[in-house]
Amino acid sequence: MKVNHISKFIHGQRILSDIDFHVKTGNIVGIIGRNGAGKTTLLRTMVGILDPSKGDITIDEQSIFLYPKLKEQVIFVPDSSEAMKNYSTKEMLTLYKSIYPQFDEHYFYDLMDRFSLKAINKIGNYSKGMKALFSLVVAFSTKAKYILLDEPTDGLDVIVKKQVLKILVEEVSTNDVAVIISSHRLDELEFMANDIIMIKDGKVDSHYELDEMKEMYKKVQIVFDGDGIIPEFLSKHVDILHQTGRVYTILMDKNNLEIQKKITEISPLLFEELALSLEDLFVAKLGGDEDVL
Amino acid sequence: MFYKALWYQNYKQTRIIIWMILALFILHLPFQSILSLERWKEQEHQAQQVEDYTYEIQAWEVLEIFSQGTLPILLSLGIIALACLLIGLERNTRRNDFTFSLPFKRQDLFLAKWCYGTAAITLFHIVNFFVAYVIIYQSEYRFALELANWIEIFWGPLLGFIMFFTFTLLIGAISGEMISQVILTFLIGIFPLGIFFLMQELINVHFRIFISSPTWLEFLTPFMYVMNHPSLASTIVFPIILTGLFLWLGVHLYQKNKIEHNGEFLIFKVLNPIFLIIITICLSLLGGMIVSSLAPWNADLLRIISYWIGFTTFLLFSLLLTNRLLSMNITFRGKA
């Protein structure tokens, strides 16, 4: 699936700007960004709900807007199951079986059993977590190649969340599907995504494989001598994640040897490398740490 | 074009109103024919008590059963509700996201809605019409059926309902949500005749000239097709032409839908100024008409002054109202 230079204007405002990336099956792609960055708009465009103002979404080099049948390979799970709340589980099964030719009814019942989901007359009567879980069960059962999930673990309790994440990883590894997840739960993405797309102000700020990304940066706790204030030359070249008193937590480019040399020269009182998380990269790349998550 | 999933989804979304429409058709045709037979018997019996008086069934009494009266108006309200549930309510809720994410062309989504509604209306009309027809045919009043022709009692209402349903779906393709779909269906549904009457009143108040409405205006007014079925070939030809035109326009516009405008008054922002002007003018003229009617009919100057007072007051109201309408956003976004 290719997202080809997508731009989207809504009410004259640019929501997405020249978004361009490629999703291969066998991958879990995390789309992260601050609130209002355009993540949901991107997912809705990728499944053809919204028309892009510019650009195209293609599967096997064919546009999903010109050939909507291609969308049999794509399933979108929104962050709310409001649309289907009046359906019974049986009706949902009938509906999805007639939409997605690859729908695996056996697998559907298997997952329902595994998550102890009982058949119900009205999906709206499920609890919040069960609704989210049921949406995922249906999505996996469609056997679509591309599964687009918008905040999929919202409302799930820890145990179910772990089961869901496990199934996600299983699906990707055994069925050669791609899962594209928009989520604020960076810890979860870190656990399973191998590809991270950071969206900032409607643009792709960065797109890396997670391991590659971690190789590029180093998280360091540092305390300076003297007045304890970070030197100006350094503050320009690193991202300050936190500051508590004289203790700075910074994110620095691992490959920038010059900065590393300068730090060694000023002999900080403390220089300790910490484990780098996706959250650190998020904060550094997409803005301050005050109101993001 | 026949996708089981879409028919299933459409039925699921509208099943209550579909059964209500069926009930209205049953009341309108078979039940009304039974009641009419009883009434005719009663009136004939009463007529026998009066010397030298013979009771005769009139053509309008037959038309009342098949194509006129209150029930066709109620049915057209049912048809508006059906179209609103198929398109308007989908826009108010997140169902439109689901529908547009499906692997179907938007053209097919629209046509599935049209085929579904049209099939239901056609089926209900045909079945109930023939039941009603047989009820009268097997009675002693069989001759009454000869008082009206098939255009008036069968084709006129059927094609009128289908055309009106198509029209309401077309309005759904341009309006952003259910309430605006209802408002616009009524406004545009009576617009040609409505604006004529408003202009007629304006001229009448100022110049005391009464211009009668030309017949062709009725053919341009969608609402007239559910209430009036003159025995003319045009009763068949015009609804077919209008149905074709509305369907083509509806499909075309639905394909171009920008559903990010769901919940707003109109989907196509380019139409905003046009509707702003039309609604403002119509409401202002209506205001003039209402207030001038309160003045004594022979006090010419007072009527003119009242007219412009009403016009100006309603102009201010409509400016406030249209501004609110065009900036509104009604979406129900239930969380999880």
XYZ file of C-alpha atoms in Angstrom:
629
model
C 0.000 0.000 0.000
C 1.386 3.355 -0.997
C 0.439 6.735 0.329
C 1.452 8.980 -2.545
C 2.017 12.633 -1.644
C -1.316 13.067 0.120
C -2.467 16.561 1.003
C -5.803 17.392 2.536
C -7.450 20.742 3.046
C -10.504 21.057 5.253
C -12.282 24.429 5.504
C -9.328 25.992 3.749
C -6.902 24.686 6.349
C -4.133 22.318 5.418
C -4.612 19.219 7.572
C -2.241 16.906 5.730
C 0.676 18.055 3.687
C 2.460 15.923 1.145
C 2.366 12.716 3.194
C 4.279 10.024 1.392
C 5.172 6.543 2.602
C 4.916 2.913 1.768
C 3.410 0.126 3.895
C 4.657 -3.403 3.316
C 2.865 -6.481 4.585
C 4.566 -8.157 7.511
C 5.044 -4.833 9.261
C 3.443 -2.995 12.120
C 3.524 0.698 11.418
C 2.925 3.140 14.230
C 1.617 6.577 13.354
C 2.312 8.996 16.147
C 1.803 12.688 16.530
C 0.345 15.229 18.886
C -3.376 15.782 19.194
C -4.697 17.382 16.020
C -1.611 16.451 14.019
C -3.753 14.732 11.376
C -3.346 11.048 12.294
C -7.041 10.129 12.121
C -7.500 12.199 8.965
C -4.619 10.265 7.430
C -6.155 6.893 8.342
C -9.588 7.987 7.070
C -7.999 9.068 3.802
C -6.069 5.806 3.526
C -9.305 3.849 3.542
C -11.111 6.175 1.139
C -13.503 7.795 3.610
C -12.041 11.184 2.814
C -10.918 12.230 -0.652
C -7.416 13.646 -0.669
C -7.111 17.187 -2.036
C -3.913 16.044 -3.724
C -2.194 12.706 -4.076
C -3.468 9.163 -4.120
C -3.595 5.906 -2.153
C -2.610 2.886 -4.184
C -2.579 -0.851 -3.629
C -0.631 -2.846 -6.181
C -0.125 0.394 -8.134
C -3.890 0.959 -8.498
C -5.819 3.801 -6.901
C -8.334 2.793 -4.235
C -10.440 5.778 -5.292
C -10.691 4.546 -8.871
C -10.942 0.880 -7.944
C -12.722 0.714 -4.561
C -12.855 -3.077 -4.811
C -9.218 -2.961 -3.726
C -10.523 -1.960 -0.321
C -11.501 -5.593 0.254
C -7.868 -5.775 1.318
C -8.207 -2.924 3.802
C -10.159 -2.702 7.035
C -10.398 0.390 9.173
C -11.251 0.153 12.873
C -12.174 3.619 14.160
C -11.787 4.654 17.774
C -15.533 4.290 18.267
C -17.943 1.533 17.306
C -20.837 4.002 17.392
C -21.780 3.283 13.777
C -22.610 -0.365 14.405
C -24.048 -0.112 17.905
C -27.504 -1.365 16.872
C -26.237 -4.513 15.203
C -26.203 -7.897 16.888
C -23.033 -9.982 16.702
C -24.820 -12.323 14.288
C -25.897 -9.430 12.067
C -22.340 -8.119 12.044
C -21.165 -11.516 10.933
C -23.716 -11.592 8.092
C -22.781 -8.054 7.046
C -19.018 -8.540 7.053
C -19.232 -11.942 5.380
C -21.025 -10.331 2.479
C -18.500 -7.490 2.233
C -15.165 -9.247 2.673
C -14.865 -12.397 0.542
C -12.009 -13.748 2.655
C -13.943 -13.414 5.921
C -13.046 -16.374 8.129
C -16.101 -17.296 10.178
C -14.271 -20.066 11.985
C -11.535 -17.686 13.046
C -14.192 -15.166 14.142
C -15.764 -17.674 16.542
C -12.334 -18.798 17.635
C -11.397 -15.227 18.620
C -14.780 -14.650 20.264
C -14.098 -17.709 22.420
C -10.539 -16.712 23.133
C -11.625 -13.293 24.424
C -14.734 -14.727 26.130
C -16.968 -12.466 24.066
C -20.552 -13.657 24.133
C -22.933 -13.237 21.204
C -25.175 -10.280 21.920
C -28.305 -8.718 20.434
C -26.949 -5.209 20.426
C -23.261 -4.365 20.246
C -24.052 -1.089 21.998
C -24.709 -3.161 25.136
C -21.117 -4.396 25.305
C -18.855 -2.567 27.729
C -16.437 -0.002 26.260
C -13.551 -2.445 26.267
C -15.633 -5.271 24.832
C -16.781 -3.035 21.968
C -13.172 -2.208 21.114
C -12.259 -5.853 21.368
C -15.165 -6.956 19.204
C -14.184 -4.427 16.510
C -10.703 -5.927 16.479
C -12.071 -9.480 16.323
C -14.169 -8.544 13.288
C -11.242 -6.746 11.670
C -8.894 -9.716 12.076
C -11.553 -12.112 10.789
C -11.911 -10.204 7.512
C -8.414 -11.433 6.622
C -7.746 -8.046 5.045
C -4.085 -7.461 4.173
C -3.993 -3.975 5.644
C -5.539 -3.373 9.047
C -5.849 0.289 10.011
C -6.433 0.858 13.708
C -7.225 4.183 15.317
C -6.414 4.096 19.040
C -7.144 0.350 19.203
C -6.420 -0.301 22.866
C -8.493 2.556 24.270
C -10.721 1.185 26.996
C -9.173 -2.273 27.171
C -8.038 -3.593 30.510
C -4.433 -4.628 30.918
C -5.016 -8.348 30.486
C -7.136 -8.012 27.364
C -4.721 -5.402 26.007
C -1.865 -7.841 26.293
C -3.907 -10.511 24.524
C -4.830 -8.102 21.750
C -1.268 -6.968 21.250
C -0.153 -10.588 21.161
C -2.744 -11.403 18.513
C -1.698 -8.373 16.501
C 1.872 -9.561 16.441
C 0.749 -13.116 15.632
C -1.402 -11.888 12.765
C 1.438 -9.947 11.240
C 3.946 -12.736 11.565
C 1.727 -15.612 10.436
C -0.706 -14.083 7.943
C 1.532 -11.591 6.195
C -0.662 -8.607 6.963
C 0.317 -5.046 7.694
C -1.104 -3.278 10.705
C -1.107 0.501 10.728
C -1.788 1.877 14.180
C -2.448 5.407 15.235
C -1.936 5.545 18.950
C -0.922 7.693 21.841
C 0.209 4.608 23.737
C 3.849 4.859 22.799
C 4.821 2.070 25.195
C 2.591 -0.326 23.256
C 3.878 0.828 19.918
C 7.393 0.421 21.157
C 6.584 -3.145 22.070
C 5.305 -4.122 18.649
C 5.831 -1.516 15.892
C 8.862 -1.877 13.720
C 8.169 1.221 11.687
C 7.354 4.622 13.145
C 5.904 7.577 11.265
C 5.872 10.813 13.188
C 3.338 13.369 12.003
C 3.786 17.002 12.909
C 1.424 19.710 11.662
C 0.104 17.407 8.969
C 3.539 16.522 7.632
C 5.688 13.458 8.052
C 8.281 14.746 10.483
C 10.234 11.531 10.404
C 9.811 7.982 9.243
C 12.204 5.371 10.578
C 12.375 1.830 11.541
C 12.221 1.835 15.317
C 15.559 0.060 15.810
C 17.202 2.355 13.281
C 15.694 5.316 15.108
C 17.101 4.149 18.414
C 20.486 3.744 16.820
C 20.414 7.385 15.780
C 19.843 8.945 19.184
C 21.269 8.707 22.648
C 19.482 9.689 25.868
C 21.811 11.109 28.452
C 21.483 12.431 31.986
C 23.949 15.239 32.458
C 24.971 17.690 35.210
C 27.236 20.608 34.371
C 29.878 22.155 36.526
C 29.813 25.826 37.589
C 26.385 27.490 37.484
C 24.906 24.210 36.299
C 23.270 25.776 33.220
C 23.557 23.930 29.947
C 26.110 25.664 27.654
C 24.566 27.542 24.740
C 26.464 25.620 22.054
C 25.043 22.409 23.471
C 21.431 23.532 23.880
C 21.360 24.343 20.184
C 22.354 20.831 19.162
C 20.471 18.625 21.593
C 16.843 18.188 22.660
C 16.232 18.792 26.355
C 13.722 16.203 27.561
C 13.595 17.237 31.225
C 15.343 19.495 33.621
C 15.174 18.921 37.364
C 17.404 21.369 39.201
C 20.873 20.996 37.734
C 20.093 17.614 36.211
C 19.344 17.700 32.497
C 17.999 14.784 30.513
C 18.916 15.344 26.896
C 18.511 13.561 23.618
C 21.484 13.842 21.310
C 22.484 12.653 17.908
C 24.586 9.547 18.363
C 26.509 10.235 15.182
C 27.417 13.821 15.961
C 30.977 13.214 17.172
C 31.783 16.884 17.424
C 29.160 17.468 20.135
C 30.314 14.410 22.019
C 33.861 15.728 21.888
C 32.760 19.132 23.223
C 30.879 17.511 26.092
C 33.975 15.544 27.033
C 35.978 18.786 26.950
C 33.732 20.567 29.468
C 33.889 17.573 31.837
C 30.330 17.425 33.202
C 29.867 16.307 36.797
C 27.523 13.569 35.629
C 27.248 11.993 32.189
C 25.182 8.856 32.157
C 23.501 7.173 29.183
C 19.903 6.045 29.803
C 17.664 3.616 27.963
C 15.968 5.373 25.079
C 12.214 4.982 24.676
C 9.856 5.929 21.891
C 8.308 8.441 24.263
C 11.635 10.276 24.485
C 11.824 10.500 20.727
C 8.212 11.675 20.606
C 8.827 14.454 23.110
C 12.027 15.532 21.431
C 10.683 15.453 17.917
C 7.139 16.635 18.360
C 7.332 19.270 21.017
C 7.415 19.954 24.716
C 6.585 17.427 27.380
C 3.828 19.372 29.051
C 0.644 18.454 27.258
C 1.287 15.766 24.759
C 0.234 12.464 26.163
C -24.792 -3.234 -8.693
C -26.748 -5.546 -6.391
C -24.648 -5.865 -3.283
C -26.265 -7.939 -0.565
C -24.285 -6.113 2.113
C -25.624 -2.704 1.105
C -29.219 -3.916 0.945
C -28.772 -5.515 4.337
C -27.236 -2.370 5.774
C -29.951 -0.151 4.274
C -32.693 -2.376 5.644
C -31.072 -2.466 9.052
C -30.891 1.332 9.112
C -34.482 1.879 8.021
C -36.518 -1.140 8.990
C -38.804 0.740 11.369
C -39.734 3.391 8.827
C -40.110 0.767 6.095
C -42.766 -1.031 8.161
C -44.405 2.311 8.925
C -44.586 3.105 5.214
C -46.141 -0.319 4.584
C -48.703 0.361 7.314
C -49.539 3.727 5.718
C -49.954 2.071 2.315
C -52.317 -0.492 3.870
C -54.328 2.284 5.513
C -54.261 4.350 2.340
C -55.401 1.696 -0.117
C -57.051 -1.519 1.160
C -58.368 -0.131 4.444
C -59.629 3.069 2.869
C -61.362 1.119 0.106
C -63.185 -1.003 2.715
C -64.249 2.143 4.575
C -65.353 3.800 1.325
C -67.489 0.807 0.371
C -69.193 1.011 3.745
C -69.679 4.745 3.367
C -71.130 4.356 -0.122
C -73.542 1.703 1.169
C -74.572 3.975 4.012
C -75.033 6.995 1.778
C -76.980 4.936 -0.764
C -79.182 3.648 2.021
C -79.831 7.187 3.223
C -80.510 8.348 -0.322
C -83.193 5.660 -0.666
C -85.093 7.314 2.183
C -85.356 10.502 0.154
C -87.820 10.511 -2.686
C -86.567 11.282 -6.217
C -82.947 11.237 -5.107
C -80.442 8.799 -6.518
C -77.064 8.426 -4.927
C -74.158 8.602 -7.351
C -70.558 7.949 -6.561
C -68.349 10.774 -7.769
C -64.951 10.410 -9.443
C -63.238 12.325 -6.622
C -64.418 9.716 -4.154
C -62.549 7.050 -6.101
C -59.498 9.284 -6.422
C -59.638 9.864 -2.690
C -59.022 6.155 -2.159
C -56.185 5.741 -4.629
C -54.330 8.986 -5.070
C -55.626 11.937 -3.108
C -56.459 13.018 0.409
C -54.396 13.100 3.565
C -52.714 9.715 3.371
C -50.544 10.466 0.301
C -49.245 13.479 2.249
C -48.475 11.252 5.238
C -46.842 8.792 2.850
C -44.676 11.531 1.399
C -43.613 12.396 4.959
C -42.742 8.716 5.398
C -40.740 8.839 2.181
C -38.852 11.902 3.426
C -38.090 10.033 6.661
C -36.884 7.006 4.686
C -34.508 9.098 2.564
C -33.323 10.952 5.665
C -32.480 7.708 7.443
C -30.672 6.449 4.347
C -28.489 9.537 3.858
C -29.039 12.318 6.409
C -28.770 10.287 9.599
C -25.734 8.495 8.205
C -24.068 11.890 8.018
C -25.042 12.834 11.579
C -23.491 9.689 12.957
C -20.308 7.799 12.138
C -22.124 5.410 9.833
C -20.990 7.391 6.834
C -17.375 6.594 7.705
C -18.252 2.913 7.732
C -20.162 3.100 4.438
C -17.453 5.050 2.637
C -14.752 2.676 3.887
C -16.457 -0.271 2.181
C -15.087 -1.676 -1.078
C -17.893 -0.211 -3.182
C -18.059 2.738 -5.545
C -19.919 5.715 -4.123
C -22.147 5.554 -7.167
C -23.155 2.035 -6.126
C -23.748 3.167 -2.559
C -26.194 5.805 -3.792
C -27.844 3.525 -6.326
C -28.268 0.799 -3.689
C -30.135 3.314 -1.502
C -32.267 4.397 -4.450
C -33.034 0.846 -5.602
C -33.859 -0.210 -2.061
C -36.315 2.662 -1.453
C -37.790 2.496 -4.929
C -38.264 -1.277 -4.714
C -40.007 -0.927 -1.345
C -42.318 1.870 -2.574
C -43.107 0.026 -5.823
C -43.779 -3.280 -4.100
C -45.950 -1.752 -1.383
C -47.880 0.348 -3.891
C -48.514 -2.470 -6.359
C -49.582 -5.029 -3.775
C -51.821 -2.637 -1.872
C -53.228 -1.102 -5.034
C -54.341 -4.474 -6.362
C -55.770 -5.542 -3.023
C -57.766 -2.283 -2.909
C -58.750 -2.683 -6.565
C -59.971 -6.245 -6.011
C -61.900 -5.208 -2.905
C -63.851 -2.663 -4.937
C -64.010 -4.829 -8.057
C -65.702 -7.724 -6.267
C -68.225 -5.388 -4.596
C -71.474 -4.051 -5.942
C -69.649 -0.785 -6.672
C -67.375 -2.269 -9.350
C -68.588 0.457 -11.759
C -66.911 3.094 -9.555
C -63.534 1.967 -10.856
C -64.559 3.201 -14.307
C -64.861 6.744 -12.988
C -61.102 7.119 -12.860
C -58.404 5.939 -15.217
C -55.182 4.061 -14.496
C -53.013 7.123 -14.887
C -54.886 8.840 -12.083
C -55.116 5.940 -9.702
C -52.089 3.743 -10.423
C -49.308 5.285 -12.491
C -49.628 8.849 -11.229
C -49.197 8.037 -7.517
C -46.557 5.345 -8.119
C -44.356 7.500 -10.347
C -45.021 10.506 -8.121
C -43.803 8.678 -5.005
C -40.711 7.328 -6.800
C -39.887 10.761 -8.183
C -40.351 12.350 -4.764
C -38.156 9.731 -3.103
C -35.447 10.328 -5.738
C -35.746 14.061 -5.149
C -35.353 13.618 -1.380
C -32.256 11.459 -1.896
C -30.820 14.131 -4.208
C -31.351 16.702 -1.458
C -29.563 14.252 0.875
C -26.590 14.268 -1.483
C -26.145 18.030 -1.102
C -27.214 18.557 2.503
C -24.839 17.920 5.357
C -27.147 16.176 7.784
C -30.679 15.028 8.513
C -32.347 18.240 9.681
C -31.041 20.226 6.736
C -32.176 17.424 4.433
C -35.725 17.757 5.812
C -35.702 21.581 5.658
C -34.299 21.657 2.126
C -36.693 18.943 0.928
C -39.629 21.070 2.017
C -38.143 24.339 0.758
C -37.071 23.101 -2.658
C -40.006 20.689 -2.879
C -42.457 23.597 -2.978
C -40.058 26.232 -4.302
C -41.374 26.886 -7.837
C -45.000 27.286 -6.767
C -44.018 28.778 -3.421
C -41.904 31.585 -4.848
C -44.639 32.272 -7.402
C -47.232 32.711 -4.649
C -44.885 34.980 -2.716
C -44.251 37.119 -5.798
C -47.961 37.071 -6.620
C -48.697 38.449 -3.155
C -46.011 41.124 -3.534
C -47.588 42.299 -6.811
C -51.092 41.991 -5.418
C -50.318 44.145 -2.359
C -48.659 46.900 -4.412
C -50.664 46.935 -7.646
C -53.857 45.043 -6.868
C -53.137 42.715 -9.747
C -53.741 39.005 -9.344
C -51.776 36.717 -11.624
C -52.934 33.120 -11.696
C -50.283 30.450 -11.626
C -49.392 28.778 -14.924
C -49.918 24.994 -15.056
C -46.324 24.301 -16.005
C -45.218 25.569 -12.602
C -46.969 22.609 -11.017
C -44.900 20.267 -13.166
C -41.740 21.864 -11.796
C -42.837 21.514 -8.186
C -41.831 18.093 -6.800
C -44.367 18.128 -3.958
C -47.270 18.396 -6.409
C -46.524 14.926 -7.767
C -47.549 13.226 -4.543
C -50.847 15.057 -4.275
C -52.078 15.789 -7.760
C -52.385 13.318 -10.625
C -54.318 14.846 -13.491
C -55.303 12.455 -16.215
C -52.632 13.602 -18.607
C -49.782 11.868 -20.350
C -47.565 14.425 -18.637
C -48.467 12.794 -15.315
C -46.394 9.874 -16.508
C -43.799 11.603 -18.667
C -42.746 14.377 -16.274
C -42.154 12.175 -13.225
C -40.086 9.777 -15.340
C -37.984 12.629 -16.743
C -37.575 14.222 -13.295
C -36.738 10.869 -11.678
C -34.035 10.278 -14.299
C -32.677 13.797 -13.888
C -32.676 13.708 -10.060
C -31.113 10.258 -10.013
C -28.335 11.286 -12.384
C -27.679 14.459 -10.384
C -27.822 12.555 -7.096
C -25.301 9.937 -8.224
C -23.011 12.615 -9.612
C -23.096 14.746 -6.472
C -22.808 11.776 -4.088
C -19.612 10.758 -5.866
C -18.216 14.222 -5.218
C -19.241 14.239 -1.538
C -16.707 15.642 0.857
C -17.811 13.970 4.033
C -15.589 16.142 6.163
C -18.519 18.591 5.858
C -20.926 16.095 7.423
C -22.982 17.700 10.167
C -22.939 21.085 8.449
C -25.934 22.550 6.617
C -24.577 21.918 3.133
C -21.909 19.543 1.831
C -20.984 21.769 -1.109
C -19.752 25.060 0.230
C -20.116 26.695 -3.182
C -23.908 26.463 -2.654
C -23.802 28.415 0.625
C -24.214 31.932 -0.835
C -26.924 30.749 -3.245
C -28.959 29.220 -0.428
C -28.252 32.170 1.837
C -29.759 34.537 -0.738
C -32.714 32.299 -1.653
C -33.700 31.506 1.941
C -33.359 35.157 2.959
C -35.487 36.396 0.065
C -38.171 33.733 0.554
C -38.454 34.305 4.297
C -38.572 38.073 3.833
C -41.324 37.785 1.212
C -43.174 35.402 3.520
C -42.840 37.918 6.359
C -44.257 40.640 4.111
C -47.154 38.401 3.120
C -48.007 37.411 6.687
C -47.875 40.905 8.181
C -49.708 42.553 5.269
C -52.517 40.010 5.641
C -53.136 41.405 9.125
C -53.988 44.841 7.676
C -57.531 45.573 6.443
C -57.716 44.297 2.853
C -59.032 47.580 1.456
C -56.530 49.876 3.189
C -53.996 49.902 0.360
C -51.321 52.111 1.876
C -51.495 50.395 5.231
C -51.123 47.023 3.526
C -48.044 48.217 1.661
C -46.491 49.653 4.830
C -47.330 46.465 6.755
C -45.818 44.438 3.946
C -42.476 46.205 4.197
C -42.482 46.101 7.991
C -43.000 42.338 7.807
C -40.441 42.051 5.034
C -37.767 43.913 6.993
C -38.452 42.089 10.260
C -38.252 38.690 8.596
C -35.193 39.822 6.629
C -33.378 40.416 9.931
C -34.646 37.108 11.339
C -33.596 35.229 8.233
C -30.141 36.814 8.183
C -29.590 35.668 11.753
C -31.090 32.267 11.048
C -29.193 31.584 7.826
C -25.920 32.596 9.433
C -26.550 30.050 12.182
C -27.696 27.451 9.679
C -24.660 27.796 7.466
C -22.222 27.621 10.358
C -23.893 24.794 12.261
C -22.420 21.362 12.827
C -24.611 18.559 14.108
C -22.730 15.317 14.514
C -23.280 12.690 17.142
C -19.878 11.352 17.966
C -20.370 8.772 20.648
C -17.111 7.581 22.107
C -16.436 3.843 21.916
